[in-house]
Tab-separated table of C-alpha atoms in Angstrom:
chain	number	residue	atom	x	y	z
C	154	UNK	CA	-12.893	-2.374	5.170
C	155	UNK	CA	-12.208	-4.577	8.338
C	156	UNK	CA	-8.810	-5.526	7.144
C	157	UNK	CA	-8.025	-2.201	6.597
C	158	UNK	CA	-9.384	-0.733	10.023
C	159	UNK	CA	-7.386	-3.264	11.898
C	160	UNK	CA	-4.332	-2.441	10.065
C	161	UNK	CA	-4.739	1.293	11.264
C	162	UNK	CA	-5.166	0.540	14.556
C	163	UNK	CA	-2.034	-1.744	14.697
C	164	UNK	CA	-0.254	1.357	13.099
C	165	UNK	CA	-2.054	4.085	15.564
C	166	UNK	CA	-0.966	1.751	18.630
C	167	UNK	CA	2.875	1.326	16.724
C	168	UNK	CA	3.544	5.291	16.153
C	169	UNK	CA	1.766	6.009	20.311
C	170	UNK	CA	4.112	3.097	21.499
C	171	UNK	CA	7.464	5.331	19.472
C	172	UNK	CA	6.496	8.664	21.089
C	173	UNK	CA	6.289	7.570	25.124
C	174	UNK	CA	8.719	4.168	24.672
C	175	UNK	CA	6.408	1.436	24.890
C	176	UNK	CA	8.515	-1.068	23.587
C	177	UNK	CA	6.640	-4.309	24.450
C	178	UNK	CA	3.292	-3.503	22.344
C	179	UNK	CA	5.438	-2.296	19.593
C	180	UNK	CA	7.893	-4.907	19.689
C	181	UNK	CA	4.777	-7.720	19.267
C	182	UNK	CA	3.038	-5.776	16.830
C	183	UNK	CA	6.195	-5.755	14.751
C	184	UNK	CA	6.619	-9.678	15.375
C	185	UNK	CA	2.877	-9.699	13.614
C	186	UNK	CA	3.781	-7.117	11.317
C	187	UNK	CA	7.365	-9.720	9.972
C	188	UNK	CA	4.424	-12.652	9.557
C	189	UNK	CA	2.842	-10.679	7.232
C	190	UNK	CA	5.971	-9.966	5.603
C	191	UNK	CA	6.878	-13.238	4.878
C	192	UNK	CA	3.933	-14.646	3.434
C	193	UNK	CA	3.980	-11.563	0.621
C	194	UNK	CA	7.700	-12.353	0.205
C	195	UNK	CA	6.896	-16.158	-0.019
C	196	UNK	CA	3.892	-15.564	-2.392
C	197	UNK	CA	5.920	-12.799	-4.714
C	198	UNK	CA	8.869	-15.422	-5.444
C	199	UNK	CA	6.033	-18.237	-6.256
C	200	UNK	CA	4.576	-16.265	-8.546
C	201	UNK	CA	7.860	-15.025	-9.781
C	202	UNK	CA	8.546	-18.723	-10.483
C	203	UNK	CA	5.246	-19.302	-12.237
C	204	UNK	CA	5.432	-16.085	-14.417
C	205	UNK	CA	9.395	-17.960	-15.291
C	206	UNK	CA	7.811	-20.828	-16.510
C	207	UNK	CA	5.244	-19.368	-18.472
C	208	UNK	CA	8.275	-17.200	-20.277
C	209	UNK	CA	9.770	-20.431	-21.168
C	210	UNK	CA	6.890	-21.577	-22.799
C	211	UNK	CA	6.585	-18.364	-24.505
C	212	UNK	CA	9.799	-18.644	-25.856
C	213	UNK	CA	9.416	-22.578	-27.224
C	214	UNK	CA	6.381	-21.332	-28.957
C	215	UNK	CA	4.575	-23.354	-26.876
C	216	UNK	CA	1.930	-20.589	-26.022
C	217	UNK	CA	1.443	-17.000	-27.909
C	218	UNK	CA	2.046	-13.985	-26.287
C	219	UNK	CA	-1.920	-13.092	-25.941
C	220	UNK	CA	-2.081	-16.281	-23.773
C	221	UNK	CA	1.003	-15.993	-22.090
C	222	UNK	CA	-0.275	-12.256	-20.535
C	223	UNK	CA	-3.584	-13.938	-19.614
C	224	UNK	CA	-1.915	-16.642	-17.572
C	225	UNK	CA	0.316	-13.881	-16.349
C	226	UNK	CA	-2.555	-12.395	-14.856
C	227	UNK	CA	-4.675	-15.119	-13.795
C	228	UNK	CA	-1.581	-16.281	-11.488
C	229	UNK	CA	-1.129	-12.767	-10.206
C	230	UNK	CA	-4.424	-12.771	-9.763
C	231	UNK	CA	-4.943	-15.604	-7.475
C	232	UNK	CA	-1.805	-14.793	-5.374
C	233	UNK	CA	-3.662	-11.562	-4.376
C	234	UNK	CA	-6.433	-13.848	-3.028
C	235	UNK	CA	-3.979	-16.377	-1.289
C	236	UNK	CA	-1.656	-13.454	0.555
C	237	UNK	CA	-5.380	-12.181	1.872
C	238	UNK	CA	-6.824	-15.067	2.777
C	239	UNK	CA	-3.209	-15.345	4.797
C	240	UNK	CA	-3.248	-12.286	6.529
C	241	UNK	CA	-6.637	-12.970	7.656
C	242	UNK	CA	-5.607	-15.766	9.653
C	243	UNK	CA	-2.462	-13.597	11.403
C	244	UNK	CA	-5.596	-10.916	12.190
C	245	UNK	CA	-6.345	-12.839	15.387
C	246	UNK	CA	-3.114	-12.428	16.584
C	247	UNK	CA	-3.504	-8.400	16.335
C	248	UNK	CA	-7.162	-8.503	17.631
C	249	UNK	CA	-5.851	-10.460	20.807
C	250	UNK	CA	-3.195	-8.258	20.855
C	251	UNK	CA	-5.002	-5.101	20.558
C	252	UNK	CA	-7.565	-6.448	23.715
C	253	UNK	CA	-4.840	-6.848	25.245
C	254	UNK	CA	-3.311	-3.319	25.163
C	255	UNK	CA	-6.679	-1.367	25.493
C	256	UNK	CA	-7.180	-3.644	28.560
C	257	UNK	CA	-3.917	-2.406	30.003
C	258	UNK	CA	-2.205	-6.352	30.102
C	259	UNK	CA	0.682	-5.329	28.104
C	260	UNK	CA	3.623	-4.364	30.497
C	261	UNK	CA	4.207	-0.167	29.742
C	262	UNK	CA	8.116	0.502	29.313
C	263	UNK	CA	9.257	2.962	31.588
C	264	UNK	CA	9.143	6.527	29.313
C	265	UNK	CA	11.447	8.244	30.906
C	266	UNK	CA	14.780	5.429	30.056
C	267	UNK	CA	17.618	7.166	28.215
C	268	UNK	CA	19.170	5.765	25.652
C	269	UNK	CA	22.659	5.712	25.129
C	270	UNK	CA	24.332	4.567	21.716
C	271	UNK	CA	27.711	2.460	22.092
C	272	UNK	CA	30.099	1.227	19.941
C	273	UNK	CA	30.069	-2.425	19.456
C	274	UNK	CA	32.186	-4.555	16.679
C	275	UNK	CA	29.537	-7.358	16.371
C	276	UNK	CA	26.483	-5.060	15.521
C	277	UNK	CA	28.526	-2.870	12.411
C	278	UNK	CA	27.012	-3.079	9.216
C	279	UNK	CA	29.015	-3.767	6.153
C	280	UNK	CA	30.328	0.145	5.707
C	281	UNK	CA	31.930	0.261	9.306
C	282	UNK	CA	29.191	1.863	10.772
C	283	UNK	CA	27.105	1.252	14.210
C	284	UNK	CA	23.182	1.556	13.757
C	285	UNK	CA	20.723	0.697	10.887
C	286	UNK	CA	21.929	-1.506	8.083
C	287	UNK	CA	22.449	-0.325	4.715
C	288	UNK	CA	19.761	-1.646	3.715
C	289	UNK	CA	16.422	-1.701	5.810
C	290	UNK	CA	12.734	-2.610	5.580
C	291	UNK	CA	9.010	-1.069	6.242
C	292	UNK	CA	5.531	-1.906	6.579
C	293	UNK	CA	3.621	0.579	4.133
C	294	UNK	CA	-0.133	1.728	4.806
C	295	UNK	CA	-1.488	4.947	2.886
C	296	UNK	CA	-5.129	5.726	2.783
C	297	UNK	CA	-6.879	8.905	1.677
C	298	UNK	CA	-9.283	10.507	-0.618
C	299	UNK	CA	-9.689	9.432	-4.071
C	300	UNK	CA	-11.055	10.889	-7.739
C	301	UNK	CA	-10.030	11.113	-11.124
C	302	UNK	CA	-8.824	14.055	-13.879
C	303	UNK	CA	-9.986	14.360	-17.351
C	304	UNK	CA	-8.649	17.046	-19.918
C	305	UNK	CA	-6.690	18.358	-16.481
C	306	UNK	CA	-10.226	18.942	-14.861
C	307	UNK	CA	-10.691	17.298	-11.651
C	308	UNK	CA	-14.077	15.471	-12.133
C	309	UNK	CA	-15.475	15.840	-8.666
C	310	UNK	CA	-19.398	16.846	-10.174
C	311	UNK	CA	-19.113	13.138	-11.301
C	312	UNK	CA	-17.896	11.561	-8.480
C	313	UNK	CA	-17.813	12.038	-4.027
C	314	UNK	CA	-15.117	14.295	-3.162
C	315	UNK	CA	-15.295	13.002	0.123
C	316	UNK	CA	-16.576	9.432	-0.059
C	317	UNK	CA	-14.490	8.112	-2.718
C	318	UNK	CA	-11.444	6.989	-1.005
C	319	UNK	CA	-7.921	5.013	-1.206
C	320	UNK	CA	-5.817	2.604	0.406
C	321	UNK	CA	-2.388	1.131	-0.082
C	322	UNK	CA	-0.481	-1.944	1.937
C	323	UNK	CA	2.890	-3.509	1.220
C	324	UNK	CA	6.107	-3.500	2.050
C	325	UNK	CA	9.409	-1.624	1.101
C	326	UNK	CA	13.026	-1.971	0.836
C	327	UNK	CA	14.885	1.182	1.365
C	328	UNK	CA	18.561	1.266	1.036
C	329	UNK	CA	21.413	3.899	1.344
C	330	UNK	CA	22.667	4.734	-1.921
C	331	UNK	CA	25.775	7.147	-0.790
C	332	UNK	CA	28.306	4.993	1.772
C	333	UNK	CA	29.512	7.940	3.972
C	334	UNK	CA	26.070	10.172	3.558
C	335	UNK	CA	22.351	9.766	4.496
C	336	UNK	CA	20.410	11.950	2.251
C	337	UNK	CA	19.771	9.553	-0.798
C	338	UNK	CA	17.767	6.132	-0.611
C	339	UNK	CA	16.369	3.713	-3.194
C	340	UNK	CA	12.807	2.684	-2.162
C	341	UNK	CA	11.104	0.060	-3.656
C	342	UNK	CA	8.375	-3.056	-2.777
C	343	UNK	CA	5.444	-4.206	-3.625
C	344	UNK	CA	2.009	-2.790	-2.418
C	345	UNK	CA	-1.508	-3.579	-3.291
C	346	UNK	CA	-3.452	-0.469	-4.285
C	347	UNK	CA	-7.323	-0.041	-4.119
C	348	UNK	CA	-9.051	2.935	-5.790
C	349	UNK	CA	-12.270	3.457	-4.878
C	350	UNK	CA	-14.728	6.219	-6.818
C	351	UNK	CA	-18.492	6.532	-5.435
C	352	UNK	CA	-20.493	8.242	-8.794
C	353	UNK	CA	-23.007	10.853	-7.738
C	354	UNK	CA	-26.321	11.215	-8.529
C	355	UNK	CA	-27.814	7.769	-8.704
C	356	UNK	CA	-25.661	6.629	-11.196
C	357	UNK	CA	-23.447	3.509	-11.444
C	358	UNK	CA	-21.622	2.166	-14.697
C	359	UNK	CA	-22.972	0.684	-17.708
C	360	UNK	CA	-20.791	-1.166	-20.058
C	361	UNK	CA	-21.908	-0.849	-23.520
C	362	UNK	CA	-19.138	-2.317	-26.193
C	363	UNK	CA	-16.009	-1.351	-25.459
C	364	UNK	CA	-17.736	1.999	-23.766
C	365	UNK	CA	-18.540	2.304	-20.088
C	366	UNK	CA	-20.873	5.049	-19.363
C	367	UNK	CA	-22.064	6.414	-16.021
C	368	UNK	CA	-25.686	5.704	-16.562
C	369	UNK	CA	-28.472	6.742	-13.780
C	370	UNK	CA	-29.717	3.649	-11.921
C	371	UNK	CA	-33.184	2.825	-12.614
C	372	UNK	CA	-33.474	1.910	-8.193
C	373	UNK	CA	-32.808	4.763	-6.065
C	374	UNK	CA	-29.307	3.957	-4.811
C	375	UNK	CA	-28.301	4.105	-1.301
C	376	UNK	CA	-24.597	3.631	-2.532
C	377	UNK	CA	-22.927	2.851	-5.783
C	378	UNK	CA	-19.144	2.359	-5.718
C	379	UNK	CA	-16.461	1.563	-8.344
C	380	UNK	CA	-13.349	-0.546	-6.868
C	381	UNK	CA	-10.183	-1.406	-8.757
C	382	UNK	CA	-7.246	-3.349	-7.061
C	383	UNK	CA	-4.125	-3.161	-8.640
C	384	UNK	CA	-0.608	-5.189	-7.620
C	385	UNK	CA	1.938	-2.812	-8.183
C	386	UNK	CA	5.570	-2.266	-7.615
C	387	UNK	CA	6.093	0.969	-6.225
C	388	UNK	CA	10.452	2.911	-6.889
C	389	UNK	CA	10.742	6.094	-5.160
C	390	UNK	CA	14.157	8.531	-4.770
C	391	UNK	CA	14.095	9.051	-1.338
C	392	UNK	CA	15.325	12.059	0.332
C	393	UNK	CA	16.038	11.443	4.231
C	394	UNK	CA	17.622	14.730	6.225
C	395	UNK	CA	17.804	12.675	9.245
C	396	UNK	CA	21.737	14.117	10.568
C	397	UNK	CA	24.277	11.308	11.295
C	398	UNK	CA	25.545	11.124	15.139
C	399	UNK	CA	29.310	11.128	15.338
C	400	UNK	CA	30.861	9.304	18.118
C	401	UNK	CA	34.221	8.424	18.815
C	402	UNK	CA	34.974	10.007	15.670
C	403	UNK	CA	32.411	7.250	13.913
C	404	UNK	CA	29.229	8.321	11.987
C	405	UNK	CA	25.812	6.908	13.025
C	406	UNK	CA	23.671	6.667	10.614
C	407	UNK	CA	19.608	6.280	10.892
C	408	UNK	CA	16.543	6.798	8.894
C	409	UNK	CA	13.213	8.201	9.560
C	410	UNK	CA	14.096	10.417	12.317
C	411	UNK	CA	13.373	13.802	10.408
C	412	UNK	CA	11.771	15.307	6.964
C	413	UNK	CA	12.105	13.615	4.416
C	414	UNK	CA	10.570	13.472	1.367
C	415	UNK	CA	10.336	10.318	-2.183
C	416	UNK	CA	9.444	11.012	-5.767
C	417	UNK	CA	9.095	8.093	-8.072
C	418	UNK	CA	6.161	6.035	-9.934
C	419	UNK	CA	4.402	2.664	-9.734
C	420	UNK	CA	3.915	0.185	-12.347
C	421	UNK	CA	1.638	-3.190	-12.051
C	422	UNK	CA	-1.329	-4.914	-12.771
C	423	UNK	CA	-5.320	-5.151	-12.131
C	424	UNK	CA	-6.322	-8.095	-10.051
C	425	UNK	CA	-9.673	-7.370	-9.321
C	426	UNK	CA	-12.615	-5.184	-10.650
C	427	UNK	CA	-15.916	-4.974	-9.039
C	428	UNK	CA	-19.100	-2.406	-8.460
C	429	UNK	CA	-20.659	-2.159	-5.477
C	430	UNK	CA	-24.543	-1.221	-4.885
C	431	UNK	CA	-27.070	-0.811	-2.556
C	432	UNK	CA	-30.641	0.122	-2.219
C	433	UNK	CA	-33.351	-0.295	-0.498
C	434	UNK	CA	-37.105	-2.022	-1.630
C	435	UNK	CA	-39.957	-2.178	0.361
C	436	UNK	CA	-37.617	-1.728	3.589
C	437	UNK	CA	-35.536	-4.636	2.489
C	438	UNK	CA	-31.690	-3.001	2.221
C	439	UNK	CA	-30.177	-5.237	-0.689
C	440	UNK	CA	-26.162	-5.096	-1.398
C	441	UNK	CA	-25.290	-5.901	-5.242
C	442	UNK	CA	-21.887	-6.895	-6.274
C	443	UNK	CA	-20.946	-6.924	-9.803
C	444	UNK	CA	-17.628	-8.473	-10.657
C	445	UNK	CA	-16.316	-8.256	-14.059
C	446	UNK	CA	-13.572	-6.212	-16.381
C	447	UNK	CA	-15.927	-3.554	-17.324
C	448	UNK	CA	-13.336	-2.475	-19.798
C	449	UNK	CA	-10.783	-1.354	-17.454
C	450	UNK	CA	-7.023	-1.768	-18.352
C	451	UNK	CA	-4.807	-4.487	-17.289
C	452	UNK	CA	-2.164	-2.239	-16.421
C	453	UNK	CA	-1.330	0.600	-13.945
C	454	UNK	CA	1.437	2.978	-14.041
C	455	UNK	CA	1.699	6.148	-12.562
C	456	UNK	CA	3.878	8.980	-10.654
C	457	UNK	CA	3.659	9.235	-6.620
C	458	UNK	CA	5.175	11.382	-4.259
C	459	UNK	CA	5.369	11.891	-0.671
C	460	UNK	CA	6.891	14.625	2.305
C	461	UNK	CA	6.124	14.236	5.485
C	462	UNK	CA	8.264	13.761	9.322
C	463	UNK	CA	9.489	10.561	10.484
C	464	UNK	CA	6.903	7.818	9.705
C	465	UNK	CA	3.972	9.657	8.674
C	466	UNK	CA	3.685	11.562	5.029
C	467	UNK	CA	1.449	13.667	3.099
C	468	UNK	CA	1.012	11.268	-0.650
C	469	UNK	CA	0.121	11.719	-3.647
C	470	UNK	CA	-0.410	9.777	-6.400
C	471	UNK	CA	-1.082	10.140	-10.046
C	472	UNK	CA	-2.049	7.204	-12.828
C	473	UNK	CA	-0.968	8.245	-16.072
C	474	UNK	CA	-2.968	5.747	-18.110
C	475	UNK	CA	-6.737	6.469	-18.124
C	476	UNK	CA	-8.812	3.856	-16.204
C	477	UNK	CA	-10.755	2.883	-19.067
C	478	UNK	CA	-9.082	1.498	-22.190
C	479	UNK	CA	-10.850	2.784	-24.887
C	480	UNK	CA	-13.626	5.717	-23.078
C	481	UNK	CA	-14.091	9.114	-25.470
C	482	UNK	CA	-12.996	10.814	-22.053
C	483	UNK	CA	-10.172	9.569	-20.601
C	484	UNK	CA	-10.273	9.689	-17.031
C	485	UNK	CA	-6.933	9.251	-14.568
C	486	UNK	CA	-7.004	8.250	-10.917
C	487	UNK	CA	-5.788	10.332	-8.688
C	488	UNK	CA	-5.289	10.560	-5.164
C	489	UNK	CA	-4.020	12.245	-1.888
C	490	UNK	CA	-3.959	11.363	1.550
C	491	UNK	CA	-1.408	10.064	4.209
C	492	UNK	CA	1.069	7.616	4.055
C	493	UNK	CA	2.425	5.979	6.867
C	494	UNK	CA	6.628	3.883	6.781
C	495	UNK	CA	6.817	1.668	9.736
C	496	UNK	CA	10.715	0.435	10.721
């Protein structure tokens, strides 16, 4: 949850410093913002690497293919601990940072600058146009409320409507798909998703075979909460109606300066499963933390959406394989909140 509340404020402090032009705070923030960047980039292509070799064992017969998806998983598993253990360390950069702004030691751009766009040969990208590339890059953060569906029946008697929540982080790539038009984009990254459910009435889960059952606690719970994180790589159809400047007779072309709105899906894996309670006993507050695969499937896939105004987005998201592998009721994650595309 620290992580997390950091990562807002950096992106609070990065959508104030758009609207009245304070370019230093934003331009550090995005210096912090590239750090983290490259160590997910750096960690994806080592595990890319890893997940190669394993295929080539696969394929000598070295390994079977039960092993080979453990292995897959165990590595993807313990790249999601190295890229947060990472960030952690860049956090003190933002903290100082932040200090710094709410302090008033950052330098405030003067608002009221206009702007002019030019023409220059040496800053075209590869179409013959001035301004964004073809192809650019974001910093992702989504976070929102969170529940599940069963038989098309949102099951919010079984769990908080309002305290089960969501968050997302990652990066994306989003590039022009038409040369001499901006409406279409590909968008696609890789994000790391946690789902969060908080079961009502004192109960927490139980597994029980290849069953797990909400089951009421014998303590009398001050929380109980259910957290999957999944590593996921999220492709979304982007519509952008952000108008092209002409110039000189030349088209300038720039994103995320109007509606726009993605459709698309995720696909990935789980990397971590854990249940979360707390209680109280003889006024001694206890917190319990209960790691393990209580039954849930390996794999995520799903359809997501978005529509929103410049950066920030109204999401939704929808897994479309139940959270349990083999429950009686199926039950699908879903969730909706606000999603936020940082240049």
């Amino acid at each position: 949850m620290k992580n997390f509340t950091i990562y807002l404020i950096l992106f609070l402090f990065l959508l104030v410093s758009k609207v009245v032009g304070q370019e230093t705070f934003e331009s550090k923030a995005a210096a912090i913002a590239r750090k983290i960047e490259k160590i997910t980039k750096e960690e994806k292509e080592a595990l890319k690497e890893e997940v190669e070799a394993i295929n080539v064992q696969l394929s000598e017969g070295k390994i079977s293919q039960e092993q080979a998806d453990k292995r897959k998983k165990e590595l993807a598993e313990a790249r999601a601990v190295i890229i947060e253990e990472k960030v952690t360390l860049v956090q003190n950069e933002l903290n100082d940072l932040v200090q710094q702004k709410v302090g008033g030691k950052i330098k405030e751009q003067d608002s009221s600058r206009i702007y002019v766009i030019r023409w220059d040969p040496k800053n075209k990208d590869k179409d013959g146009f001035h301004g964004e590339k073809r192809t650019t890059s974001q910093f992702v953060f989504a976070l929102g409320l969170n529940n599940t569906m069963a038989d098309g029946k949102l099951q919010d008697s079984n769990y908080s409507f309002i305290g089960s929540h969501f968050y997302e982080w990652g990066f994306t790539y989003n590039s022009r798909l038409m040369k001499n038009n901006n409406l279409l984009h590909a968008k696609y990254g890789l994000s790391l998703m946690y789902n969060n459910i908080r079961p009502t009435d004192n109960r927490s889960f139980v597994v029980d075979g290849n069953q797990t059952n909400l089951e009421l606690n014998a303590v009398n719970l001050r929380e109980s909460r259910f957290r999957n994180v999944y590593l996921v790589l999220p492709v979304h159809l982007e519509f952008d109606f952000t108008k092209p400047v002409e110039n000189d007779e030349k088209k300038y072309f720039k994103t995320h300066k109007s509606f726009r709105f993605g459709i698309g899906g995720y696909a990935g894996i789980n990397v971590k499963t854990k249940q979360i309670l707390k209680f109280e006993d003889e006024d001694l507050k206890y917190k319990t933390t209960i790691k393990g695969d209580y039954n849930v499937n390996n794999f995520i896939y799903g359809l997501s959406s978005y529509i929103g105004y410049r950066d920030v987005s109204l999401y939704v998201k929808y897994d479309l394989n139940p959270i349990f592998q083999d429950n009686l009721i199926k039950e699908n994650n879903i969730s909706l909140g606000l999603r936020f595309d940082l240049n």
